Coordinates of C-alpha atoms and ligand atoms in Angstrom, one line a residue:
M1 CA 9.1 -40.7 2.5
R2 CA 10.2 -38.4 -0.3
R3 CA 10.9 -35.7 2.2
L4 CA 13.0 -38.0 4.3
E5 CA 14.8 -39.6 1.3
Y6 CA 17.8 -37.3 1.7
R7 CA 18.7 -39.1 4.9
G8 CA 19.1 -42.5 3.2
Y9 CA 18.3 -43.6 -0.3
D10 CA 19.6 -47.0 -1.3
S11 CA 16.3 -48.8 -0.8
A12 CA 12.8 -48.1 0.5
G13 CA 9.8 -50.0 1.8
I14 CA 6.4 -49.7 3.5
A15 CA 4.1 -51.9 5.6
V16 CA 0.4 -51.1 6.2
L17 CA -2.3 -52.8 8.2
R18 CA -5.6 -53.4 6.6
D19 CA -8.5 -55.7 7.7
G20 CA -6.2 -57.4 10.2
E21 CA -3.6 -58.1 7.5
L22 CA -0.1 -56.9 7.1
Y23 CA 0.9 -55.7 3.6
V24 CA 4.5 -55.1 2.8
C25 CA 6.3 -53.7 -0.3
K26 CA 10.0 -53.0 -0.5
R27 CA 12.4 -52.2 -3.3
A28 CA 16.1 -51.5 -3.8
G29 CA 16.6 -48.0 -5.1
K30 CA 14.9 -44.8 -4.7
V31 CA 11.4 -43.9 -3.3
A32 CA 10.4 -43.4 -6.9
D33 CA 11.1 -47.1 -7.6
L34 CA 9.0 -48.1 -4.7
A35 CA 6.2 -45.7 -5.9
Q36 CA 6.3 -47.3 -9.3
T37 CA 5.8 -50.7 -7.8
L38 CA 3.1 -49.5 -5.5
G39 CA 1.4 -47.8 -8.5
E40 CA 1.0 -51.3 -9.9
N41 CA -0.6 -52.5 -6.7
D42 CA -3.2 -49.7 -6.2
G43 CA -5.2 -50.0 -3.1
L44 CA -2.2 -51.1 -1.0
L45 CA -1.9 -47.7 0.6
Q46 CA -5.6 -47.5 1.6
A47 CA -5.0 -48.1 5.3
F48 CA -5.0 -46.2 8.5
V49 CA -1.9 -47.5 10.1
G50 CA 1.4 -47.9 8.3
V51 CA 5.1 -47.3 8.3
G52 CA 7.7 -46.4 5.6
H53 CA 11.4 -46.4 5.6
T54 CA 14.3 -45.2 3.4
R55 CA 17.5 -47.0 4.0
W56 CA 21.2 -46.3 4.2
A57 CA 22.8 -49.7 4.4
T58 CA 24.9 -50.7 7.3
H59 CA 24.5 -54.5 7.5
G60 CA 23.7 -56.3 4.3
E61 CA 23.7 -54.9 0.8
P62 CA 21.0 -52.6 -0.4
N63 CA 18.6 -55.1 -2.1
D64 CA 14.9 -55.8 -1.9
I65 CA 15.3 -58.3 0.9
N66 CA 17.4 -56.1 3.2
A67 CA 15.1 -53.1 2.7
H68 CA 12.9 -52.3 5.6
P69 CA 10.3 -53.1 7.0
H70 CA 11.4 -56.5 8.3
L71 CA 9.1 -59.2 9.5
D72 CA 9.5 -61.8 12.2
Q73 CA 9.3 -65.5 11.6
K74 CA 5.6 -65.7 12.0
K75 CA 4.8 -62.4 10.5
L76 CA 3.4 -61.0 13.7
V77 CA 5.3 -57.8 13.6
A78 CA 6.9 -55.4 11.0
V79 CA 9.8 -53.3 12.1
V80 CA 11.7 -50.3 10.6
H81 CA 15.0 -49.3 12.2
N82 CA 17.6 -46.6 12.0
G83 CA 20.9 -47.4 13.8
I84 CA 22.9 -50.6 14.3
I85 CA 22.2 -53.6 16.5
E86 CA 25.8 -54.4 17.6
N87 CA 25.1 -57.8 19.2
F88 CA 22.9 -59.0 16.4
M89 CA 25.1 -61.9 15.6
A90 CA 24.8 -63.4 19.1
I91 CA 21.0 -62.9 19.0
K92 CA 20.8 -64.4 15.6
T93 CA 22.8 -67.5 16.5
K94 CA 20.4 -68.2 19.4
L95 CA 17.4 -67.6 17.2
V96 CA 18.7 -69.9 14.5
R97 CA 19.3 -72.6 17.2
D98 CA 15.6 -72.2 18.0
G99 CA 14.7 -72.8 14.3
H100 CA 14.5 -69.3 12.9
Q101 CA 15.3 -68.7 9.3
F102 CA 16.6 -65.4 8.0
L103 CA 16.1 -64.1 4.5
G104 CA 18.9 -61.5 4.4
G105 CA 21.9 -60.1 6.2
S106 CA 20.3 -57.2 8.0
D107 CA 20.6 -56.6 11.8
T108 CA 17.1 -55.3 11.7
E109 CA 15.7 -58.6 10.6
V110 CA 17.2 -60.1 13.7
L111 CA 15.6 -57.4 15.8
A112 CA 12.2 -58.1 14.2
H113 CA 12.5 -61.8 14.9
L114 CA 13.4 -61.1 18.5
I115 CA 10.4 -58.7 19.0
G116 CA 8.2 -61.4 17.3
V117 CA 9.3 -64.0 19.8
M118 CA 8.6 -61.6 22.7
F119 CA 5.2 -60.7 21.3
E120 CA 4.2 -64.3 21.0
Q121 CA 5.0 -64.8 24.6
C122 CA 3.3 -61.7 26.1
G123 CA 0.7 -60.6 23.6
D124 CA 1.4 -56.9 24.2
L125 CA 3.3 -55.0 21.6
A126 CA 4.8 -52.3 23.9
S127 CA 5.9 -55.0 26.4
A128 CA 7.4 -57.1 23.6
V129 CA 9.4 -54.2 22.3
R130 CA 10.6 -53.4 25.8
A131 CA 11.6 -57.0 26.4
A132 CA 13.5 -57.2 23.1
L133 CA 15.3 -54.0 23.6
A134 CA 16.5 -55.1 27.0
E135 CA 18.6 -57.7 25.1
V136 CA 19.9 -55.4 22.5
K137 CA 23.2 -53.5 22.4
G138 CA 23.5 -50.7 19.9
T139 CA 21.5 -47.7 18.6
Y140 CA 18.0 -47.6 17.3
G141 CA 15.1 -45.5 16.3
I142 CA 12.4 -48.1 15.6
V143 CA 8.8 -48.3 14.6
V144 CA 6.9 -51.6 15.2
L145 CA 3.4 -52.6 14.1
S146 CA 1.4 -55.8 14.3
P147 CA -1.7 -57.1 12.6
K148 CA -2.7 -58.4 16.1
T149 CA -2.9 -54.9 17.5
P150 CA -4.1 -53.0 14.4
D151 CA -4.9 -49.7 16.1
R152 CA -1.4 -48.8 17.3
I153 CA 2.3 -48.5 16.6
V154 CA 5.1 -48.7 19.1
V155 CA 8.3 -46.7 18.7
A156 CA 11.5 -46.5 20.6
R157 CA 14.7 -44.6 20.5
K158 CA 18.3 -44.8 21.6
G159 CA 20.9 -42.9 19.6
S160 CA 18.8 -42.3 16.5
P161 CA 16.3 -39.4 16.4
L162 CA 12.6 -39.9 16.6
I163 CA 9.9 -37.3 16.8
I164 CA 6.2 -37.8 17.3
G165 CA 3.8 -35.4 15.5
V166 CA 0.7 -34.7 17.4
G167 CA -2.4 -34.4 15.1
D168 CA -6.1 -34.2 15.4
H169 CA -7.4 -37.8 15.6
E170 CA -4.2 -38.8 14.0
N171 CA -0.6 -39.0 15.1
F172 CA 2.7 -39.3 13.3
V173 CA 6.3 -40.5 13.8
A174 CA 9.3 -39.5 11.8
S175 CA 13.1 -39.2 12.2
D176 CA 12.9 -35.6 11.3
A177 CA 10.4 -32.8 11.2
S178 CA 10.4 -32.3 7.4
A179 CA 8.4 -35.5 6.9
I180 CA 5.4 -34.4 9.0
V181 CA 5.5 -30.6 8.8
A182 CA 2.8 -30.6 6.1
H183 CA 0.4 -32.3 8.7
T184 CA 1.3 -30.9 12.1
R185 CA 3.6 -28.5 13.8
Q186 CA 3.1 -29.9 17.3
V187 CA 5.8 -32.4 18.1
V188 CA 7.1 -34.5 21.0
Y189 CA 10.8 -35.3 21.0
L190 CA 11.4 -38.8 22.2
D191 CA 14.6 -39.1 24.3
D192 CA 17.1 -41.9 24.5
G193 CA 15.8 -44.9 26.4
E194 CA 12.1 -44.0 25.8
I195 CA 9.3 -45.9 24.2
A196 CA 5.9 -44.6 23.0
E197 CA 2.7 -46.4 22.2
I198 CA 0.7 -44.5 19.7
T199 CA -2.9 -44.7 18.5
S200 CA -4.8 -42.1 16.5
E201 CA -6.1 -40.6 19.7
N202 CA -3.3 -41.3 22.2
I203 CA 0.4 -41.1 22.8
R204 CA 1.7 -43.0 25.8
T205 CA 5.4 -42.4 26.6
M206 CA 7.4 -44.5 29.0
T207 CA 10.9 -45.6 29.7
I208 CA 12.3 -48.9 28.6
D209 CA 11.5 -50.1 32.2
D210 CA 7.9 -49.1 31.8
V211 CA 7.9 -45.9 33.9
T212 CA 5.5 -43.4 32.5
V213 CA 7.1 -40.2 31.3
E214 CA 5.3 -37.0 30.8
K215 CA 6.6 -35.2 27.6
S216 CA 6.0 -31.6 26.6
V217 CA 4.8 -30.7 23.2
H218 CA 7.0 -28.3 21.1
Q219 CA 6.1 -26.2 18.2
I220 CA 8.2 -26.5 15.0
T221 CA 8.8 -23.5 12.9
I222 CA 10.0 -24.9 9.6
E223 CA 8.1 -23.6 6.6
L224 CA 7.1 -25.9 3.7
S225 CA 8.9 -23.6 1.2
Q226 CA 12.2 -24.3 3.1
I227 CA 12.0 -28.0 2.3
E228 CA 11.0 -27.6 -1.4
R229 CA 13.3 -26.9 -4.3
G230 CA 11.6 -23.6 -5.2
G231 CA 12.5 -23.5 -8.9
Y232 CA 16.1 -24.6 -8.6
D233 CA 17.3 -27.7 -10.3
H234 CA 18.8 -29.1 -7.1
F235 CA 18.5 -28.4 -3.4
M236 CA 22.3 -27.9 -3.3
L237 CA 22.1 -25.0 -5.8
K238 CA 19.2 -23.5 -3.9
E239 CA 21.1 -23.8 -0.6
I240 CA 24.3 -22.3 -2.1
N241 CA 22.2 -19.3 -3.3
E242 CA 20.5 -18.9 0.1
Q243 CA 23.7 -18.1 1.7
P244 CA 23.5 -14.3 1.8
D245 CA 20.2 -14.8 3.8
T246 CA 21.4 -17.6 5.9
I247 CA 24.6 -15.8 6.9
L248 CA 22.5 -12.8 7.8
N249 CA 20.1 -15.0 9.8
A250 CA 23.0 -16.3 11.8
M251 CA 24.0 -12.8 12.9
R252 CA 20.5 -11.3 13.2
G253 CA 19.9 -9.8 16.6
R254 CA 23.3 -11.0 17.8
L255 CA 25.8 -8.7 16.1
L256 CA 25.8 -5.2 17.6
V257 CA 27.7 -3.3 15.0
E258 CA 27.8 0.1 16.6
E259 CA 28.9 -1.4 20.0
G260 CA 31.4 -3.6 18.3
D261 CA 30.1 -6.5 20.3
V262 CA 28.0 -9.6 20.2
K263 CA 25.1 -11.0 22.3
L264 CA 24.4 -14.7 22.3
G265 CA 21.5 -15.6 24.6
G266 CA 22.3 -19.4 24.4
L267 CA 25.7 -18.8 25.9
Q268 CA 24.7 -16.5 28.7
N269 CA 24.6 -19.2 31.4
T270 CA 27.9 -20.6 30.5
M271 CA 29.8 -17.3 29.9
G272 CA 31.7 -17.6 33.1
K273 CA 33.0 -21.0 32.1
L274 CA 33.8 -19.8 28.6
L275 CA 35.9 -16.9 30.0
S276 CA 37.8 -18.9 32.5
A277 CA 38.3 -21.9 30.2
R278 CA 41.8 -23.3 30.1
R279 CA 41.2 -24.0 26.4
I280 CA 38.3 -24.6 24.0
V281 CA 38.3 -28.0 22.2
L282 CA 36.3 -27.9 19.0
T283 CA 35.1 -31.2 17.8
A284 CA 32.9 -32.3 14.8
C285 CA 32.9 -34.4 11.6
G286 CA 33.2 -33.8 7.9
T287 CA 32.3 -30.3 6.8
S288 CA 31.5 -29.2 10.4
W289 CA 35.1 -30.3 11.3
H290 CA 36.4 -28.0 8.6
A291 CA 34.4 -25.2 10.2
A292 CA 36.0 -26.1 13.5
L293 CA 39.4 -25.7 11.9
V294 CA 38.6 -22.2 10.8
G295 CA 37.1 -21.5 14.3
E296 CA 40.5 -22.5 15.8
Y297 CA 42.2 -19.7 13.8
M298 CA 39.5 -17.2 14.7
L299 CA 39.6 -18.0 18.4
E300 CA 43.3 -18.1 18.8
Q301 CA 44.2 -15.2 16.5
I302 CA 41.5 -12.8 17.4
A303 CA 40.3 -13.7 20.9
R304 CA 43.7 -15.2 21.9
V305 CA 41.9 -18.2 23.5
P306 CA 43.9 -21.5 23.2
A307 CA 41.9 -23.8 20.9
E308 CA 42.2 -27.3 19.6
V309 CA 40.3 -29.2 17.0
E310 CA 39.7 -32.9 17.0
Y311 CA 37.7 -35.3 14.9
A312 CA 34.7 -36.3 17.0
S313 CA 35.1 -39.9 15.9
E314 CA 38.6 -40.0 17.4
F315 CA 38.0 -37.9 20.5
R316 CA 36.0 -40.5 22.4
Y317 CA 38.2 -43.4 21.8
R318 CA 41.5 -42.0 22.9
D319 CA 40.4 -41.3 26.5
P320 CA 41.1 -37.6 26.1
I321 CA 42.4 -35.5 28.9
V322 CA 39.4 -33.2 29.5
N323 CA 38.4 -31.6 32.8
I324 CA 36.1 -29.1 34.4
D325 CA 38.3 -26.2 33.1
D326 CA 37.7 -27.1 29.5
V327 CA 34.9 -26.0 27.2
V328 CA 34.1 -28.5 24.4
L329 CA 32.4 -27.0 21.5
L330 CA 30.5 -29.4 19.3
I331 CA 29.6 -28.4 15.8
S332 CA 26.9 -30.2 13.9
Q333 CA 24.4 -29.3 11.2
S334 CA 22.0 -32.2 12.0
G335 CA 22.7 -32.3 15.7
E336 CA 22.4 -36.1 15.4
T337 CA 25.8 -37.2 14.2
A338 CA 26.6 -40.3 16.3
D339 CA 30.3 -39.6 16.5
T340 CA 29.8 -36.0 17.6
L341 CA 27.2 -37.1 20.1
S342 CA 29.5 -39.6 21.6
A343 CA 32.2 -36.9 21.9
L344 CA 29.7 -34.7 23.7
R345 CA 28.8 -37.4 26.2
E346 CA 32.4 -38.3 26.8
A347 CA 33.3 -34.7 27.5
K348 CA 30.3 -34.1 29.7
Q349 CA 31.0 -37.2 31.7
K350 CA 34.6 -35.9 32.3
G351 CA 33.2 -32.7 33.7
A352 CA 33.8 -30.3 30.8
T353 CA 31.3 -27.6 29.8
V354 CA 29.8 -28.7 26.5
L355 CA 28.4 -26.2 24.0
G356 CA 26.7 -26.9 20.7
I357 CA 26.8 -25.0 17.4
V358 CA 23.9 -26.7 15.8
N359 CA 21.4 -26.1 12.9
V360 CA 18.5 -28.4 13.8
V361 CA 16.5 -27.1 16.7
G362 CA 15.3 -29.9 19.0
S363 CA 18.2 -32.2 17.9
T364 CA 19.9 -34.4 20.4
I365 CA 23.2 -32.5 20.5
A366 CA 21.3 -29.2 21.0
R367 CA 19.3 -30.8 23.9
E368 CA 22.2 -32.5 25.6
S369 CA 24.5 -29.5 25.6
H370 CA 24.9 -27.1 28.5
G371 CA 24.4 -24.2 26.2
G372 CA 25.0 -23.2 22.6
V373 CA 24.1 -21.3 19.5
F374 CA 21.7 -22.3 16.8
V375 CA 23.0 -21.3 13.3
H376 CA 19.5 -20.8 11.9
A377 CA 20.4 -21.9 8.4
G378 CA 17.0 -23.5 7.9
P379 CA 16.6 -27.1 6.7
E380 CA 19.6 -28.3 4.7
I381 CA 18.3 -31.0 2.3
G382 CA 21.2 -31.4 -0.2
V383 CA 23.4 -34.1 1.2
A384 CA 26.6 -32.1 0.6
S385 CA 26.6 -29.4 3.3
T386 CA 26.9 -25.8 2.0
K387 CA 24.9 -23.1 3.8
A388 CA 25.3 -24.9 7.1
F389 CA 29.1 -24.5 6.8
T390 CA 29.0 -20.7 6.2
S391 CA 26.5 -20.3 9.0
Q392 CA 28.7 -22.3 11.4
L393 CA 31.6 -20.0 10.4
T394 CA 29.5 -17.0 11.0
V395 CA 28.5 -18.2 14.5
L396 CA 32.2 -19.0 15.3
A397 CA 33.1 -15.4 14.3
L398 CA 30.4 -14.1 16.6
I399 CA 31.6 -16.2 19.5
T400 CA 35.1 -15.0 18.7
I401 CA 34.2 -11.3 18.8
M402 CA 32.2 -11.8 22.0
L403 CA 35.1 -13.5 23.8
A404 CA 37.6 -11.1 22.4
R405 CA 35.6 -8.1 23.7
A406 CA 35.0 -9.8 27.1
R407 CA 38.7 -10.4 27.3
G408 CA 39.6 -6.8 26.8
M409 CA 39.6 -6.1 23.0
N410 CA 38.8 -2.4 22.6
R411 CA 35.6 -1.1 21.2
E412 CA 37.2 0.3 18.1
R413 CA 38.6 -3.0 17.0
G414 CA 35.3 -4.7 17.9
V415 CA 33.5 -2.3 15.6
M416 CA 35.9 -3.0 12.8
L417 CA 35.4 -6.7 13.1
A418 CA 31.6 -6.4 13.5
R419 CA 31.5 -4.2 10.3
E420 CA 33.5 -6.8 8.4
L421 CA 31.2 -9.5 9.5
A422 CA 28.1 -7.5 8.7
S423 CA 29.4 -6.9 5.1
L424 CA 29.7 -10.6 4.4
P425 CA 26.1 -11.3 3.0
E426 CA 26.6 -8.6 0.4
K427 CA 30.0 -10.0 -0.6
V428 CA 28.7 -13.5 -0.8
A429 CA 25.8 -12.2 -3.0
Q430 CA 28.4 -10.6 -5.3
V431 CA 30.2 -14.0 -5.8
L432 CA 26.9 -15.7 -6.5
Q433 CA 26.2 -13.3 -9.3
N434 CA 29.4 -14.1 -11.1
T435 CA 29.2 -17.8 -12.0
E436 CA 30.1 -17.6 -15.7
V437 CA 33.9 -18.3 -15.2
I438 CA 33.1 -21.1 -12.7
Q439 CA 30.8 -22.8 -15.2
K440 CA 33.6 -22.4 -17.8
I441 CA 36.1 -24.0 -15.5
A442 CA 33.6 -26.8 -14.7
Q443 CA 33.3 -27.6 -18.5
E444 CA 37.1 -27.6 -18.9
F445 CA 37.8 -29.9 -16.0
K446 CA 34.7 -32.1 -15.8
D447 CA 36.6 -35.2 -17.0
T448 CA 39.6 -34.8 -14.7
Q449 CA 40.3 -37.7 -12.4
H450 CA 42.1 -35.8 -9.7
A451 CA 42.3 -32.3 -8.3
L452 CA 44.4 -30.6 -5.7
Y453 CA 43.1 -27.7 -3.5
L454 CA 45.7 -25.6 -1.7
G455 CA 45.3 -22.7 0.8
R456 CA 47.1 -21.3 3.8
G457 CA 46.1 -20.1 7.2
A458 CA 42.3 -20.0 7.7
N459 CA 42.0 -20.8 4.0
F460 CA 43.6 -24.2 4.4
P461 CA 40.4 -25.6 5.8
V462 CA 38.7 -23.9 2.8
A463 CA 40.9 -26.1 0.6
L464 CA 39.9 -29.2 2.5
E465 CA 36.2 -28.2 2.2
G466 CA 36.5 -27.4 -1.5
A467 CA 38.1 -30.8 -2.1
L468 CA 35.5 -32.6 0.0
K469 CA 32.6 -31.0 -2.0
L470 CA 34.1 -32.1 -5.3
K471 CA 34.7 -35.7 -4.2
E472 CA 31.3 -36.0 -2.6
I473 CA 29.2 -35.1 -5.5
S474 CA 31.3 -35.6 -8.6
Y475 CA 33.3 -38.7 -7.4
I476 CA 36.5 -37.0 -8.6
H477 CA 39.5 -37.8 -6.3
A478 CA 40.4 -34.5 -4.7
E479 CA 42.8 -33.6 -1.9
G480 CA 43.2 -30.4 0.2
Y481 CA 46.5 -29.4 1.6
P482 CA 48.1 -26.4 3.2
A483 CA 49.8 -24.8 0.2
A484 CA 53.3 -25.0 1.6
E485 CA 52.9 -28.6 2.5
M486 CA 52.7 -29.5 -1.2
K487 CA 56.4 -29.5 -1.7
H488 CA 56.7 -32.2 1.0
G489 CA 55.0 -34.8 -1.1
P490 CA 51.9 -34.0 -3.2
I491 CA 54.0 -32.1 -5.7
A492 CA 54.9 -35.4 -7.1
L493 CA 51.4 -35.6 -8.5
I494 CA 51.6 -32.4 -10.5
D495 CA 51.8 -32.7 -14.3
K496 CA 50.1 -31.0 -17.2
N497 CA 46.8 -32.7 -16.5
M498 CA 46.5 -31.8 -12.8
P499 CA 44.1 -29.0 -11.9
V500 CA 45.3 -27.2 -8.8
V501 CA 42.9 -24.8 -7.1
F502 CA 44.6 -22.1 -5.0
I503 CA 42.8 -19.9 -2.5
V504 CA 45.0 -16.8 -2.6
P505 CA 43.5 -13.7 -1.0
R506 CA 45.7 -10.7 -0.6
D507 CA 46.5 -11.2 3.0
G508 CA 49.7 -11.4 5.0
I509 CA 50.8 -14.7 3.4
Y510 CA 49.9 -13.8 -0.2
D511 CA 53.5 -13.7 -1.4
K512 CA 54.2 -17.1 0.1
V513 CA 51.2 -18.6 -1.7
M514 CA 52.2 -16.9 -4.9
S515 CA 55.6 -18.8 -4.6
N516 CA 53.7 -22.0 -4.2
I517 CA 51.7 -21.2 -7.3
Q518 CA 55.0 -20.6 -9.1
E519 CA 56.1 -24.1 -8.0
V520 CA 53.0 -25.7 -9.6
R521 CA 53.4 -23.6 -12.7
A522 CA 57.0 -24.7 -13.2
R523 CA 55.7 -28.3 -13.3
K524 CA 52.9 -27.4 -15.8
G525 CA 50.0 -27.9 -13.4
R526 CA 46.8 -26.2 -14.4
I527 CA 46.2 -23.4 -12.0
I528 CA 42.8 -22.1 -10.9
A529 CA 43.0 -19.2 -8.5
V530 CA 40.4 -17.8 -6.1
A531 CA 41.7 -14.3 -5.8
N532 CA 40.6 -10.9 -4.7
D533 CA 39.0 -8.4 -7.1
D534 CA 42.0 -6.0 -7.0
D535 CA 44.7 -8.6 -7.5
T536 CA 46.4 -7.7 -10.8
E537 CA 49.4 -10.1 -10.5
I538 CA 47.4 -13.3 -10.4
E539 CA 46.4 -13.2 -14.1
D540 CA 50.0 -13.8 -15.2
L541 CA 50.2 -17.0 -13.2
A542 CA 46.8 -18.6 -13.2
E543 CA 45.0 -20.2 -16.2
F544 CA 41.7 -19.3 -14.6
V545 CA 40.9 -16.7 -12.0
I546 CA 37.7 -16.6 -9.9
R547 CA 37.3 -13.2 -8.3
V548 CA 36.1 -12.7 -4.8
P549 CA 35.8 -9.5 -2.8
R550 CA 38.5 -8.7 -0.3
T551 CA 37.5 -9.8 3.2
Y552 CA 39.1 -9.5 6.6
G553 CA 41.5 -12.5 6.9
F554 CA 39.8 -14.8 9.3
F555 CA 36.4 -14.1 7.9
G556 CA 37.6 -14.7 4.4
P557 CA 36.7 -18.4 4.4
I558 CA 33.0 -17.4 4.5
V559 CA 33.3 -15.8 1.1
N560 CA 36.1 -17.9 -0.4
I561 CA 34.3 -21.2 -0.1
I562 CA 31.3 -20.1 -2.2
P563 CA 33.1 -20.4 -5.6
L564 CA 34.4 -23.8 -4.6
Q565 CA 30.9 -25.0 -3.7
L566 CA 29.7 -23.8 -7.1
L567 CA 32.7 -25.4 -8.9
A568 CA 31.9 -28.8 -7.4
Y569 CA 28.2 -28.3 -8.2
Y570 CA 28.7 -27.4 -11.9
I571 CA 31.3 -30.2 -12.4
A572 CA 28.9 -32.7 -10.9
V573 CA 26.1 -31.5 -13.1
A574 CA 28.3 -31.7 -16.1
R575 CA 29.2 -35.3 -15.2
G576 CA 25.5 -36.2 -14.7
T577 CA 25.8 -37.4 -11.1
N578 CA 23.0 -37.2 -8.6
V579 CA 23.9 -34.0 -6.9
D580 CA 21.5 -34.0 -4.0
Q581 CA 21.8 -37.7 -3.3
P582 CA 25.4 -38.7 -4.1
R583 CA 26.2 -42.4 -3.9
N584 CA 26.9 -44.0 -0.6
L585 CA 26.3 -40.9 1.5
A586 CA 23.6 -40.0 4.0
K587 CA 22.7 -36.6 5.3
S588 CA 22.6 -37.5 9.0
V589 CA 25.1 -40.2 10.0
T590 CA 23.5 -41.7 13.1
V591 CA 25.8 -44.7 13.3
E592 CA 29.4 -44.6 14.7
Ligands
F6R601 C1 29.8 -33.0 3.9 C2 28.8 -33.5 4.9 C3 29.3 -34.3 6.0 C4 28.8 -33.7 7.3 C5 29.2 -34.6 8.5 C6 28.8 -34.0 9.8 O1 29.1 -32.3 2.9 O2 27.7 -33.2 4.8 O3 30.7 -34.4 6.0 O4 29.4 -32.4 7.5 O5 28.6 -35.9 8.3 O6 27.4 -33.8 9.9 P1 26.8 -32.9 10.9 O7 27.2 -31.5 10.7 O8 25.3 -33.0 10.7 O9 27.2 -33.3 12.3

């Protein structure tokens, strides 16, 4: 449960079966709070069948009652659930009419009652789950157990990930591999609409209509060290520091520097579609959406492919004009984001070729795409995304070079771009060695209430991402804008207390950004500049300068975001917030 806590952490609970009895313990707060309570009830965990859950509240506030597991009216079943039951109100009304009483406001409690009713009627747990789910609209990854059938659990999935870990006289279920990797590396990925009945010896998989499904067993490659903090104070700091390696991993075996070309096995089958595409639509959420924005610059400017970016959450609901000539590129660290998955299905249904840039191998987006590229960043545990972002950008750069070459870019230019890309891990390492000034700036601004982040071109999305990092983990209100847009409104915010972070590399629009800096300076804003090592003019204008090595324009964001990740980190630490598990957030947003 501790290993899964990063996915949701407002409350936690367990249910175990022992001697034909169901024991439940749930608490608002962290897994540590639950552990403390359990410590006072020693013996509760001595059981062979059980389930635990960490919650990210959707329906009902995060308190002891709404924590999972939920029981039915007669305590015949215990249920944990990720996702949302959309028609829970209608089901609840009917159950209340039949005399059911509910303790809290959770949609999962309604599902537990419904399964309980079905179980009472048929006496078979898997059949009861199937019958209940037939009445349910929404998304779920559920685990159900019952004291009446103490040797088994029943699990089902639609829209929320579930994997089954295959052990030796023991089996496991989890919503991601990190929870079970210490016990087994053999896993079965349950697909949407599937149910499994699991005992210590057996796994029976079937569809919701009771048709048996044969599933293959996959091997997971995560190492335990990847999901541990390894001496760092926080996962976020560890992951920021891993970036020289993770960026290299994203390119390894793919970037052919001497040939000035790129080979991406996962795109081989769809290369024809990619080359003839009318346009590429990039769609994603949050940080991954920022990566998409940088990707749009790369694809259009370097490969000259028309590209568009759209929030995945908006894509599906505006009936987009997408057809078989389009390639839709989904970007997702987790590969499970519900909004992004919906966009994938919408695009697929309209005939487009859908490709994924995904970190988690075996995730739904990876499995449902026609092709794609894994970013190989390793597990990202800190809720604020860092290394996944730079790996996504690296993969976008690879795709760009590959398309540019295939569309006629000469070898010489290809070699130049490939060399630039290959130099990035070293440049990122350089930035990571120089955190002194960033820590100083963090101390100076830790009590600010607002901050502005400004950049132009491919560094505009870097401004957005820098601002997002700050607000996510320090709760300081921060906005990102294209630098020139400032004068159209946000400039009204600038006074002597407003920190303004400029990303100002020495590129083709350097002078324009310098003019924007002057505009802020004239209004006494406090200027923090992310500038190149060889920039001698910036010192005269900025109060603080964070130095970054000079990088080829469209690859610059991969280096320039690093100091902004660190700035957010050190400010959050100075403010004493929970860096790895910031309030209200969840790592994998599997609800729309
Ligand atoms: C920000 C963050 C979120 C995610 C977003 C998409 O630090 O982590 O904004 O980027 O929820 O998640 P994925 O990439 O898993 O689809």
